[in-house]
């Protein structure tokens, strides 16, 4: 088998999706899970983008064991230095630097010349190489660029010591045959490329990201850049779970494999969905809730007789089978800790006490507490730890005869409780607007979604909201047995995230030295 490295960019390209804003605690939790998934490389962030991202990348580099930890840098000295500062404490650090080679980008975005681009590539790779042995270089928008010129820039990067060359289809424009042909041309024009790892990075604007990535592997690439649930700029990146399962399920035919621990896929997908607020579409390949469901009578009948009649893989392979009962109403702290450890969460001290309190509250209301309930609860606690706006309590009078009136108590980031009241169109509307009054933040609700964590009448409710503040979207989630409570928790968190984003944007505006992000 030919090994293909999985370079996960959920925490960098994925985090650039509209509305997503992960804090350091959340990024660290996802990075630990990516390590359990056994990805080869974690692109942990874009350290110069904000002090928060720098801290998150640094924490991941210091704490997460196993994968190579990469930080992204534009081709300029400040970016490369900042990326190195953030990743240098990792056991295996990598600097990933990039500059566009397409004329559209060179002319309009960089407002530079091809000669400038060659100089930037040379200088940034040389600078990165002086700091770090492992250097990746990407000619951005390569698939829309002049091939000879891109080859020239790649040659420069190799001359300066780049060890991985990544060829991005930045705007998701390529077709599989064309992309494979492009990579073959690059091998022909730059024979030394065979001494480096060739990498693919495909966006999904035409729904071809996974197909293009696979074509790239067939053309010689041995690193695939991808993201959990396919999140990323615009239509997203190649979805990690899809490319990994394609490589696994058809390995006998194509001869490639990865080191991914596929049983961790479903759990990683749920964690990323919860923390980003990006729902997974029900029919999403591999991780959608219908990916292994059979609706029509003929299909159900076939699967009951023999699973392989309508299934090409087993749900257990991707970890979609594990929602057994783990704890009961009378379980103690020790049993909870053990169950959480089995789920991959190492929780102690105050965090364990808090989780235990939440567990007891839920166990009182819910007959069965399952693995998925616990997972939802702990992820929710994680959000809590961030401490922005927190819903403390609410009263709402709901009636079909008069508009509902809500009063809420919200704890602000400084720890003060603030109260607000509002008469709204419905109980959810009244609570949300009362939270606006309490916080003094006048955000608009853009999306509102309720999911059940598991099946059954007593299922935990998980609410996701997206709000907009000053034109910027921000997401928040909440979990509770009561939907109104889950909604209020989610909304208060989204407001907190919106305020944080507005503060970061204001700081970035002040820093004129910052050019646009990739
Ligand atoms: O899409 C892209 O070109 C990128 C680069 C930074 C690799 O994300
Ligand atoms: Zn990208």
mmCIF file with all atom_site columns, C-alpha atoms in Angstrom, residues 157-362:
data_model
loop_
_atom_site.group_PDB
_atom_site.id
_atom_site.type_symbol
_atom_site.label_atom_id
_atom_site.label_alt_id
_atom_site.label_comp_id
_atom_site.label_asym_id
_atom_site.label_entity_id
_atom_site.label_seq_id
_atom_site.pdbx_PDB_ins_code
_atom_site.Cartn_x
_atom_site.Cartn_y
_atom_site.Cartn_z
_atom_site.occupancy
_atom_site.B_iso_or_equiv
_atom_site.pdbx_formal_charge
_atom_site.auth_seq_id
_atom_site.auth_comp_id
_atom_site.auth_asym_id
_atom_site.auth_atom_id
_atom_site.pdbx_PDB_model_num
ATOM 1   C CA . UNK A 1 157 ? 10.668  27.035  -3.381  1.00 0.00 ? 157 UNK A CA 1
ATOM 2   C CA . UNK A 1 158 ? 12.428  23.691  -3.810  1.00 0.00 ? 158 UNK A CA 1
ATOM 3   C CA . UNK A 1 159 ? 15.799  25.421  -4.300  1.00 0.00 ? 159 UNK A CA 1
ATOM 4   C CA . UNK A 1 160 ? 15.266  27.205  -0.984  1.00 0.00 ? 160 UNK A CA 1
ATOM 5   C CA . UNK A 1 161 ? 14.481  23.947  0.808   1.00 0.00 ? 161 UNK A CA 1
ATOM 6   C CA . UNK A 1 162 ? 10.693  23.449  0.783   1.00 0.00 ? 162 UNK A CA 1
ATOM 7   C CA . UNK A 1 163 ? 9.933   19.828  1.662   1.00 0.00 ? 163 UNK A CA 1
ATOM 8   C CA . UNK A 1 164 ? 6.242   19.798  0.679   1.00 0.00 ? 164 UNK A CA 1
ATOM 9   C CA . UNK A 1 165 ? 4.754   21.503  -2.368  1.00 0.00 ? 165 UNK A CA 1
ATOM 10  C CA . UNK A 1 166 ? 1.020   22.010  -2.161  1.00 0.00 ? 166 UNK A CA 1
ATOM 11  C CA . UNK A 1 167 ? -0.923  22.828  -5.333  1.00 0.00 ? 167 UNK A CA 1
ATOM 12  C CA . UNK A 1 168 ? -4.178  24.550  -4.362  1.00 0.00 ? 168 UNK A CA 1
ATOM 13  C CA . UNK A 1 169 ? -7.327  24.676  -6.432  1.00 0.00 ? 169 UNK A CA 1
ATOM 14  C CA . UNK A 1 170 ? -8.174  27.776  -4.419  1.00 0.00 ? 170 UNK A CA 1
ATOM 15  C CA . UNK A 1 171 ? -11.472 28.632  -6.083  1.00 0.00 ? 171 UNK A CA 1
ATOM 16  C CA . UNK A 1 172 ? -12.675 25.085  -6.777  1.00 0.00 ? 172 UNK A CA 1
ATOM 17  C CA . UNK A 1 173 ? -12.463 25.563  -10.539 1.00 0.00 ? 173 UNK A CA 1
ATOM 18  C CA . UNK A 1 174 ? -10.552 22.464  -11.688 1.00 0.00 ? 174 UNK A CA 1
ATOM 19  C CA . UNK A 1 175 ? -11.926 19.217  -13.092 1.00 0.00 ? 175 UNK A CA 1
ATOM 20  C CA . UNK A 1 176 ? -10.338 15.911  -12.052 1.00 0.00 ? 176 UNK A CA 1
ATOM 21  C CA . UNK A 1 177 ? -8.734  15.074  -15.421 1.00 0.00 ? 177 UNK A CA 1
ATOM 22  C CA . UNK A 1 178 ? -7.474  18.610  -15.808 1.00 0.00 ? 178 UNK A CA 1
ATOM 23  C CA . UNK A 1 179 ? -6.047  18.749  -12.268 1.00 0.00 ? 179 UNK A CA 1
ATOM 24  C CA . UNK A 1 180 ? -4.254  15.416  -12.682 1.00 0.00 ? 180 UNK A CA 1
ATOM 25  C CA . UNK A 1 181 ? -2.866  16.652  -16.019 1.00 0.00 ? 181 UNK A CA 1
ATOM 26  C CA . UNK A 1 182 ? -1.670  19.844  -14.347 1.00 0.00 ? 182 UNK A CA 1
ATOM 27  C CA . UNK A 1 183 ? 0.210   17.877  -11.683 1.00 0.00 ? 183 UNK A CA 1
ATOM 28  C CA . UNK A 1 184 ? 1.736   15.617  -14.368 1.00 0.00 ? 184 UNK A CA 1
ATOM 29  C CA . UNK A 1 185 ? 2.919   18.739  -16.219 1.00 0.00 ? 185 UNK A CA 1
ATOM 30  C CA . UNK A 1 186 ? 4.471   20.088  -13.030 1.00 0.00 ? 186 UNK A CA 1
ATOM 31  C CA . UNK A 1 187 ? 6.376   16.806  -12.531 1.00 0.00 ? 187 UNK A CA 1
ATOM 32  C CA . UNK A 1 188 ? 7.616   17.064  -16.111 1.00 0.00 ? 188 UNK A CA 1
ATOM 33  C CA . UNK A 1 189 ? 8.647   20.705  -15.792 1.00 0.00 ? 189 UNK A CA 1
ATOM 34  C CA . UNK A 1 190 ? 10.150  20.369  -12.291 1.00 0.00 ? 190 UNK A CA 1
ATOM 35  C CA . UNK A 1 191 ? 11.783  16.909  -12.011 1.00 0.00 ? 191 UNK A CA 1
ATOM 36  C CA . UNK A 1 192 ? 13.006  17.742  -8.484  1.00 0.00 ? 192 UNK A CA 1
ATOM 37  C CA . UNK A 1 193 ? 9.380   17.787  -7.377  1.00 0.00 ? 193 UNK A CA 1
ATOM 38  C CA . UNK A 1 194 ? 9.764   14.013  -7.056  1.00 0.00 ? 194 UNK A CA 1
ATOM 39  C CA . UNK A 1 195 ? 12.116  14.586  -4.091  1.00 0.00 ? 195 UNK A CA 1
ATOM 40  C CA . UNK A 1 196 ? 9.440   16.537  -2.207  1.00 0.00 ? 196 UNK A CA 1
ATOM 41  C CA . UNK A 1 197 ? 5.976   15.529  -1.004  1.00 0.00 ? 197 UNK A CA 1
ATOM 42  C CA . UNK A 1 198 ? 3.372   16.716  -3.503  1.00 0.00 ? 198 UNK A CA 1
ATOM 43  C CA . UNK A 1 199 ? 0.163   17.869  -1.804  1.00 0.00 ? 199 UNK A CA 1
ATOM 44  C CA . UNK A 1 200 ? -3.345  18.684  -3.016  1.00 0.00 ? 200 UNK A CA 1
ATOM 45  C CA . UNK A 1 201 ? -5.709  21.312  -1.559  1.00 0.00 ? 201 UNK A CA 1
ATOM 46  C CA . UNK A 1 202 ? -9.069  21.453  -3.327  1.00 0.00 ? 202 UNK A CA 1
ATOM 47  C CA . UNK A 1 203 ? -12.106 23.616  -2.710  1.00 0.00 ? 203 UNK A CA 1
ATOM 48  C CA . UNK A 1 204 ? -15.631 22.424  -3.366  1.00 0.00 ? 204 UNK A CA 1
ATOM 49  C CA . UNK A 1 205 ? -17.218 25.245  -5.397  1.00 0.00 ? 205 UNK A CA 1
ATOM 50  C CA . UNK A 1 206 ? -18.261 22.782  -8.123  1.00 0.00 ? 206 UNK A CA 1
ATOM 51  C CA . UNK A 1 207 ? -18.689 19.845  -5.756  1.00 0.00 ? 207 UNK A CA 1
ATOM 52  C CA . UNK A 1 208 ? -15.454 18.293  -7.029  1.00 0.00 ? 208 UNK A CA 1
ATOM 53  C CA . UNK A 1 209 ? -13.076 18.746  -4.105  1.00 0.00 ? 209 UNK A CA 1
ATOM 54  C CA . UNK A 1 210 ? -12.866 15.067  -3.176  1.00 0.00 ? 210 UNK A CA 1
ATOM 55  C CA . UNK A 1 211 ? -12.809 13.917  -6.820  1.00 0.00 ? 211 UNK A CA 1
ATOM 56  C CA . UNK A 1 212 ? -10.025 16.388  -7.600  1.00 0.00 ? 212 UNK A CA 1
ATOM 57  C CA . UNK A 1 213 ? -8.070  15.367  -4.499  1.00 0.00 ? 213 UNK A CA 1
ATOM 58  C CA . UNK A 1 214 ? -8.316  11.720  -5.485  1.00 0.00 ? 214 UNK A CA 1
ATOM 59  C CA . UNK A 1 215 ? -7.238  12.524  -9.057  1.00 0.00 ? 215 UNK A CA 1
ATOM 60  C CA . UNK A 1 216 ? -4.279  14.334  -7.515  1.00 0.00 ? 216 UNK A CA 1
ATOM 61  C CA . UNK A 1 217 ? -3.331  11.263  -5.494  1.00 0.00 ? 217 UNK A CA 1
ATOM 62  C CA . UNK A 1 218 ? -3.496  9.134   -8.628  1.00 0.00 ? 218 UNK A CA 1
ATOM 63  C CA . UNK A 1 219 ? -1.206  11.669  -10.310 1.00 0.00 ? 219 UNK A CA 1
ATOM 64  C CA . UNK A 1 220 ? 1.397   11.318  -7.547  1.00 0.00 ? 220 UNK A CA 1
ATOM 65  C CA . UNK A 1 221 ? 0.326   13.482  -4.596  1.00 0.00 ? 221 UNK A CA 1
ATOM 66  C CA . UNK A 1 222 ? 0.974   11.858  -1.235  1.00 0.00 ? 222 UNK A CA 1
ATOM 67  C CA . UNK A 1 223 ? -0.580  14.521  0.989   1.00 0.00 ? 223 UNK A CA 1
ATOM 68  C CA . UNK A 1 224 ? -4.246  15.554  0.917   1.00 0.00 ? 224 UNK A CA 1
ATOM 69  C CA . UNK A 1 225 ? -5.380  18.754  2.615   1.00 0.00 ? 225 UNK A CA 1
ATOM 70  C CA . UNK A 1 226 ? -8.933  18.392  3.850   1.00 0.00 ? 226 UNK A CA 1
ATOM 71  C CA . UNK A 1 227 ? -11.300 19.337  6.658   1.00 0.00 ? 227 UNK A CA 1
ATOM 72  C CA . UNK A 1 228 ? -13.774 17.561  8.898   1.00 0.00 ? 228 UNK A CA 1
ATOM 73  C CA . UNK A 1 229 ? -17.321 17.821  7.497   1.00 0.00 ? 229 UNK A CA 1
ATOM 74  C CA . UNK A 1 230 ? -15.759 19.556  4.482   1.00 0.00 ? 230 UNK A CA 1
ATOM 75  C CA . UNK A 1 231 ? -15.843 22.991  6.142   1.00 0.00 ? 231 UNK A CA 1
ATOM 76  C CA . UNK A 1 232 ? -13.745 25.822  4.727   1.00 0.00 ? 232 UNK A CA 1
ATOM 77  C CA . UNK A 1 233 ? -13.857 28.998  2.675   1.00 0.00 ? 233 UNK A CA 1
ATOM 78  C CA . UNK A 1 234 ? -17.120 29.335  0.666   1.00 0.00 ? 234 UNK A CA 1
ATOM 79  C CA . UNK A 1 235 ? -18.301 25.831  -0.361  1.00 0.00 ? 235 UNK A CA 1
ATOM 80  C CA . UNK A 1 236 ? -15.540 24.361  1.775   1.00 0.00 ? 236 UNK A CA 1
ATOM 81  C CA . UNK A 1 237 ? -12.588 22.023  1.423   1.00 0.00 ? 237 UNK A CA 1
ATOM 82  C CA . UNK A 1 238 ? -12.407 18.370  0.473   1.00 0.00 ? 238 UNK A CA 1
ATOM 83  C CA . UNK A 1 239 ? -14.127 16.504  3.276   1.00 0.00 ? 239 UNK A CA 1
ATOM 84  C CA . UNK A 1 240 ? -11.670 14.449  5.329   1.00 0.00 ? 240 UNK A CA 1
ATOM 85  C CA . UNK A 1 241 ? -14.111 11.639  6.021   1.00 0.00 ? 241 UNK A CA 1
ATOM 86  C CA . UNK A 1 242 ? -14.978 11.248  2.337   1.00 0.00 ? 242 UNK A CA 1
ATOM 87  C CA . UNK A 1 243 ? -11.445 11.132  0.972   1.00 0.00 ? 243 UNK A CA 1
ATOM 88  C CA . UNK A 1 244 ? -10.294 8.855   3.803   1.00 0.00 ? 244 UNK A CA 1
ATOM 89  C CA . UNK A 1 245 ? -13.129 6.377   3.287   1.00 0.00 ? 245 UNK A CA 1
ATOM 90  C CA . UNK A 1 246 ? -12.646 6.470   -0.482  1.00 0.00 ? 246 UNK A CA 1
ATOM 91  C CA . UNK A 1 247 ? -9.004  5.556   0.073   1.00 0.00 ? 247 UNK A CA 1
ATOM 92  C CA . UNK A 1 248 ? -9.986  2.820   2.541   1.00 0.00 ? 248 UNK A CA 1
ATOM 93  C CA . UNK A 1 249 ? -13.024 1.246   0.882   1.00 0.00 ? 249 UNK A CA 1
ATOM 94  C CA . UNK A 1 250 ? -11.448 0.990   -2.583  1.00 0.00 ? 250 UNK A CA 1
ATOM 95  C CA . UNK A 1 251 ? -7.845  0.393   -1.468  1.00 0.00 ? 251 UNK A CA 1
ATOM 96  C CA . UNK A 1 252 ? -7.599  -2.990  -3.177  1.00 0.00 ? 252 UNK A CA 1
ATOM 97  C CA . UNK A 1 253 ? -8.271  -1.357  -6.524  1.00 0.00 ? 253 UNK A CA 1
ATOM 98  C CA . UNK A 1 254 ? -6.083  1.742   -6.207  1.00 0.00 ? 254 UNK A CA 1
ATOM 99  C CA . UNK A 1 255 ? -3.437  0.608   -3.727  1.00 0.00 ? 255 UNK A CA 1
ATOM 100 C CA . UNK A 1 256 ? -3.462  3.659   -1.370  1.00 0.00 ? 256 UNK A CA 1
ATOM 101 C CA . UNK A 1 257 ? -4.090  3.854   2.343   1.00 0.00 ? 257 UNK A CA 1
ATOM 102 C CA . UNK A 1 258 ? -3.975  6.309   5.235   1.00 0.00 ? 258 UNK A CA 1
ATOM 103 C CA . UNK A 1 259 ? -3.198  5.922   8.927   1.00 0.00 ? 259 UNK A CA 1
ATOM 104 C CA . UNK A 1 260 ? -6.560  7.381   9.992   1.00 0.00 ? 260 UNK A CA 1
ATOM 105 C CA . UNK A 1 261 ? -8.305  5.694   12.931  1.00 0.00 ? 261 UNK A CA 1
ATOM 106 C CA . UNK A 1 262 ? -11.623 5.586   11.093  1.00 0.00 ? 262 UNK A CA 1
ATOM 107 C CA . UNK A 1 263 ? -13.639 4.614   14.195  1.00 0.00 ? 263 UNK A CA 1
ATOM 108 C CA . UNK A 1 264 ? -13.010 8.168   15.457  1.00 0.00 ? 264 UNK A CA 1
ATOM 109 C CA . UNK A 1 265 ? -14.574 9.796   12.380  1.00 0.00 ? 265 UNK A CA 1
ATOM 110 C CA . UNK A 1 266 ? -18.188 10.130  13.581  1.00 0.00 ? 266 UNK A CA 1
ATOM 111 C CA . UNK A 1 267 ? -17.171 11.525  16.948  1.00 0.00 ? 267 UNK A CA 1
ATOM 112 C CA . UNK A 1 268 ? -14.804 14.045  15.354  1.00 0.00 ? 268 UNK A CA 1
ATOM 113 C CA . UNK A 1 269 ? -17.539 15.119  12.984  1.00 0.00 ? 269 UNK A CA 1
ATOM 114 C CA . UNK A 1 270 ? -19.990 15.683  15.858  1.00 0.00 ? 270 UNK A CA 1
ATOM 115 C CA . UNK A 1 271 ? -17.439 17.626  17.905  1.00 0.00 ? 271 UNK A CA 1
ATOM 116 C CA . UNK A 1 272 ? -16.585 19.924  14.992  1.00 0.00 ? 272 UNK A CA 1
ATOM 117 C CA . UNK A 1 273 ? -20.241 20.428  14.135  1.00 0.00 ? 273 UNK A CA 1
ATOM 118 C CA . UNK A 1 274 ? -21.079 21.327  17.742  1.00 0.00 ? 274 UNK A CA 1
ATOM 119 C CA . UNK A 1 275 ? -18.212 23.696  18.319  1.00 0.00 ? 275 UNK A CA 1
ATOM 120 C CA . UNK A 1 276 ? -18.480 25.452  14.961  1.00 0.00 ? 276 UNK A CA 1
ATOM 121 C CA . UNK A 1 277 ? -22.279 25.524  14.876  1.00 0.00 ? 277 UNK A CA 1
ATOM 122 C CA . UNK A 1 278 ? -22.148 24.118  11.329  1.00 0.00 ? 278 UNK A CA 1
ATOM 123 C CA . UNK A 1 279 ? -24.771 21.402  10.993  1.00 0.00 ? 279 UNK A CA 1
ATOM 124 C CA . UNK A 1 280 ? -24.013 18.266  9.011   1.00 0.00 ? 280 UNK A CA 1
ATOM 125 C CA . UNK A 1 281 ? -26.580 17.775  6.261   1.00 0.00 ? 281 UNK A CA 1
ATOM 126 C CA . UNK A 1 282 ? -28.603 14.581  6.890   1.00 0.00 ? 282 UNK A CA 1
ATOM 127 C CA . UNK A 1 283 ? -27.588 12.978  3.591   1.00 0.00 ? 283 UNK A CA 1
ATOM 128 C CA . UNK A 1 284 ? -23.897 13.901  3.888   1.00 0.00 ? 284 UNK A CA 1
ATOM 129 C CA . UNK A 1 285 ? -21.679 10.988  2.822   1.00 0.00 ? 285 UNK A CA 1
ATOM 130 C CA . UNK A 1 286 ? -20.114 9.028   5.711   1.00 0.00 ? 286 UNK A CA 1
ATOM 131 C CA . UNK A 1 287 ? -21.243 11.239  8.633   1.00 0.00 ? 287 UNK A CA 1
ATOM 132 C CA . UNK A 1 288 ? -24.779 12.399  7.788   1.00 0.00 ? 288 UNK A CA 1
ATOM 133 C CA . UNK A 1 289 ? -27.429 10.846  10.026  1.00 0.00 ? 289 UNK A CA 1
ATOM 134 C CA . UNK A 1 290 ? -28.915 9.088   6.969   1.00 0.00 ? 290 UNK A CA 1
ATOM 135 C CA . UNK A 1 291 ? -25.591 7.873   5.604   1.00 0.00 ? 291 UNK A CA 1
ATOM 136 C CA . UNK A 1 292 ? -26.378 4.354   6.822   1.00 0.00 ? 292 UNK A CA 1
ATOM 137 C CA . UNK A 1 293 ? -30.178 4.598   7.030   1.00 0.00 ? 293 UNK A CA 1
ATOM 138 C CA . UNK A 1 294 ? -32.495 2.705   4.683   1.00 0.00 ? 294 UNK A CA 1
ATOM 139 C CA . UNK A 1 295 ? -35.915 4.148   4.016   1.00 0.00 ? 295 UNK A CA 1
ATOM 140 C CA . UNK A 1 296 ? -37.524 2.233   1.161   1.00 0.00 ? 296 UNK A CA 1
ATOM 141 C CA . UNK A 1 297 ? -39.038 -1.161  1.858   1.00 0.00 ? 297 UNK A CA 1
ATOM 142 C CA . UNK A 1 298 ? -36.962 -2.833  -0.825  1.00 0.00 ? 298 UNK A CA 1
ATOM 143 C CA . UNK A 1 299 ? -33.705 -1.500  0.636   1.00 0.00 ? 299 UNK A CA 1
ATOM 144 C CA . UNK A 1 300 ? -34.677 -2.360  4.213   1.00 0.00 ? 300 UNK A CA 1
ATOM 145 C CA . UNK A 1 301 ? -35.646 -5.836  3.161   1.00 0.00 ? 301 UNK A CA 1
ATOM 146 C CA . UNK A 1 302 ? -32.350 -6.293  1.309   1.00 0.00 ? 302 UNK A CA 1
ATOM 147 C CA . UNK A 1 303 ? -30.204 -5.078  4.214   1.00 0.00 ? 303 UNK A CA 1
ATOM 148 C CA . UNK A 1 304 ? -32.036 -7.289  6.693   1.00 0.00 ? 304 UNK A CA 1
ATOM 149 C CA . UNK A 1 305 ? -31.296 -10.296 4.506   1.00 0.00 ? 305 UNK A CA 1
ATOM 150 C CA . UNK A 1 306 ? -27.698 -9.319  3.777   1.00 0.00 ? 306 UNK A CA 1
ATOM 151 C CA . UNK A 1 307 ? -26.137 -5.970  4.756   1.00 0.00 ? 307 UNK A CA 1
ATOM 152 C CA . UNK A 1 308 ? -23.979 -5.694  1.647   1.00 0.00 ? 308 UNK A CA 1
ATOM 153 C CA . UNK A 1 309 ? -27.021 -5.605  -0.667  1.00 0.00 ? 309 UNK A CA 1
ATOM 154 C CA . UNK A 1 310 ? -27.246 -1.841  -0.118  1.00 0.00 ? 310 UNK A CA 1
ATOM 155 C CA . UNK A 1 311 ? -24.183 -0.935  1.990   1.00 0.00 ? 311 UNK A CA 1
ATOM 156 C CA . UNK A 1 312 ? -20.615 -0.564  0.787   1.00 0.00 ? 312 UNK A CA 1
ATOM 157 C CA . UNK A 1 313 ? -19.227 -0.069  4.288   1.00 0.00 ? 313 UNK A CA 1
ATOM 158 C CA . UNK A 1 314 ? -20.195 -0.830  7.843   1.00 0.00 ? 314 UNK A CA 1
ATOM 159 C CA . UNK A 1 315 ? -21.329 1.974   10.170  1.00 0.00 ? 315 UNK A CA 1
ATOM 160 C CA . UNK A 1 316 ? -18.979 0.594   12.843  1.00 0.00 ? 316 UNK A CA 1
ATOM 161 C CA . UNK A 1 317 ? -15.964 1.379   10.623  1.00 0.00 ? 317 UNK A CA 1
ATOM 162 C CA . UNK A 1 318 ? -16.613 5.103   11.068  1.00 0.00 ? 318 UNK A CA 1
ATOM 163 C CA . UNK A 1 319 ? -17.799 4.849   14.677  1.00 0.00 ? 319 UNK A CA 1
ATOM 164 C CA . UNK A 1 320 ? -21.468 5.516   13.926  1.00 0.00 ? 320 UNK A CA 1
ATOM 165 C CA . UNK A 1 321 ? -22.691 2.588   15.985  1.00 0.00 ? 321 UNK A CA 1
ATOM 166 C CA . UNK A 1 322 ? -21.719 3.687   19.480  1.00 0.00 ? 322 UNK A CA 1
ATOM 167 C CA . UNK A 1 323 ? -24.612 5.144   21.402  1.00 0.00 ? 323 UNK A CA 1
ATOM 168 C CA . UNK A 1 324 ? -25.059 2.514   24.057  1.00 0.00 ? 324 UNK A CA 1
ATOM 169 C CA . UNK A 1 325 ? -26.308 3.295   27.549  1.00 0.00 ? 325 UNK A CA 1
ATOM 170 C CA . UNK A 1 326 ? -23.345 4.247   29.673  1.00 0.00 ? 326 UNK A CA 1
ATOM 171 C CA . UNK A 1 327 ? -24.729 5.582   32.945  1.00 0.00 ? 327 UNK A CA 1
ATOM 172 C CA . UNK A 1 328 ? -27.864 5.541   35.052  1.00 0.00 ? 328 UNK A CA 1
ATOM 173 C CA . UNK A 1 329 ? -29.490 7.872   37.536  1.00 0.00 ? 329 UNK A CA 1
ATOM 174 C CA . UNK A 1 330 ? -27.561 6.409   40.463  1.00 0.00 ? 330 UNK A CA 1
ATOM 175 C CA . UNK A 1 331 ? -24.113 6.465   38.863  1.00 0.00 ? 331 UNK A CA 1
ATOM 176 C CA . UNK A 1 332 ? -21.491 8.300   40.885  1.00 0.00 ? 332 UNK A CA 1
ATOM 177 C CA . UNK A 1 333 ? -18.647 10.682  40.106  1.00 0.00 ? 333 UNK A CA 1
ATOM 178 C CA . UNK A 1 334 ? -16.164 7.851   39.611  1.00 0.00 ? 334 UNK A CA 1
ATOM 179 C CA . UNK A 1 335 ? -18.408 6.098   37.076  1.00 0.00 ? 335 UNK A CA 1
ATOM 180 C CA . UNK A 1 336 ? -18.901 9.382   35.239  1.00 0.00 ? 336 UNK A CA 1
ATOM 181 C CA . UNK A 1 337 ? -15.165 10.001  35.060  1.00 0.00 ? 337 UNK A CA 1
ATOM 182 C CA . UNK A 1 338 ? -14.580 6.471   33.761  1.00 0.00 ? 338 UNK A CA 1
ATOM 183 C CA . UNK A 1 339 ? -17.326 6.824   31.131  1.00 0.00 ? 339 UNK A CA 1
ATOM 184 C CA . UNK A 1 340 ? -15.911 10.171  30.015  1.00 0.00 ? 340 UNK A CA 1
ATOM 185 C CA . UNK A 1 341 ? -12.429 8.707   29.795  1.00 0.00 ? 341 UNK A CA 1
ATOM 186 C CA . UNK A 1 342 ? -13.767 5.882   27.624  1.00 0.00 ? 342 UNK A CA 1
ATOM 187 C CA . UNK A 1 343 ? -15.205 8.571   25.363  1.00 0.00 ? 343 UNK A CA 1
ATOM 188 C CA . UNK A 1 344 ? -11.802 10.250  25.170  1.00 0.00 ? 344 UNK A CA 1
ATOM 189 C CA . UNK A 1 345 ? -12.435 13.181  27.570  1.00 0.00 ? 345 UNK A CA 1
ATOM 190 C CA . UNK A 1 346 ? -9.991  13.563  30.413  1.00 0.00 ? 346 UNK A CA 1
ATOM 191 C CA . UNK A 1 347 ? -11.748 15.677  32.999  1.00 0.00 ? 347 UNK A CA 1
ATOM 192 C CA . UNK A 1 348 ? -10.770 16.310  36.586  1.00 0.00 ? 348 UNK A CA 1
ATOM 193 C CA . UNK A 1 349 ? -11.183 18.748  39.465  1.00 0.00 ? 349 UNK A CA 1
ATOM 194 C CA . UNK A 1 350 ? -13.641 21.595  39.017  1.00 0.00 ? 350 UNK A CA 1
ATOM 195 C CA . UNK A 1 351 ? -14.501 20.580  35.450  1.00 0.00 ? 351 UNK A CA 1
ATOM 196 C CA . UNK A 1 352 ? -15.461 17.095  36.652  1.00 0.00 ? 352 UNK A CA 1
ATOM 197 C CA . UNK A 1 353 ? -17.577 18.552  39.467  1.00 0.00 ? 353 UNK A CA 1
ATOM 198 C CA . UNK A 1 354 ? -19.378 20.761  36.992  1.00 0.00 ? 354 UNK A CA 1
ATOM 199 C CA . UNK A 1 355 ? -19.895 17.901  34.532  1.00 0.00 ? 355 UNK A CA 1
ATOM 200 C CA . UNK A 1 356 ? -21.212 15.754  37.392  1.00 0.00 ? 356 UNK A CA 1
ATOM 201 C CA . UNK A 1 357 ? -23.690 18.440  38.388  1.00 0.00 ? 357 UNK A CA 1
ATOM 202 C CA . UNK A 1 358 ? -24.954 18.693  34.807  1.00 0.00 ? 358 UNK A CA 1
ATOM 203 C CA . UNK A 1 359 ? -25.077 14.907  34.519  1.00 0.00 ? 359 UNK A CA 1
ATOM 204 C CA . UNK A 1 360 ? -27.243 14.649  37.650  1.00 0.00 ? 360 UNK A CA 1
ATOM 205 C CA . UNK A 1 361 ? -29.607 17.334  36.377  1.00 0.00 ? 361 UNK A CA 1
ATOM 206 C CA . UNK A 1 362 ? -30.005 15.446  33.107  1.00 0.00 ? 362 UNK A CA 1
#
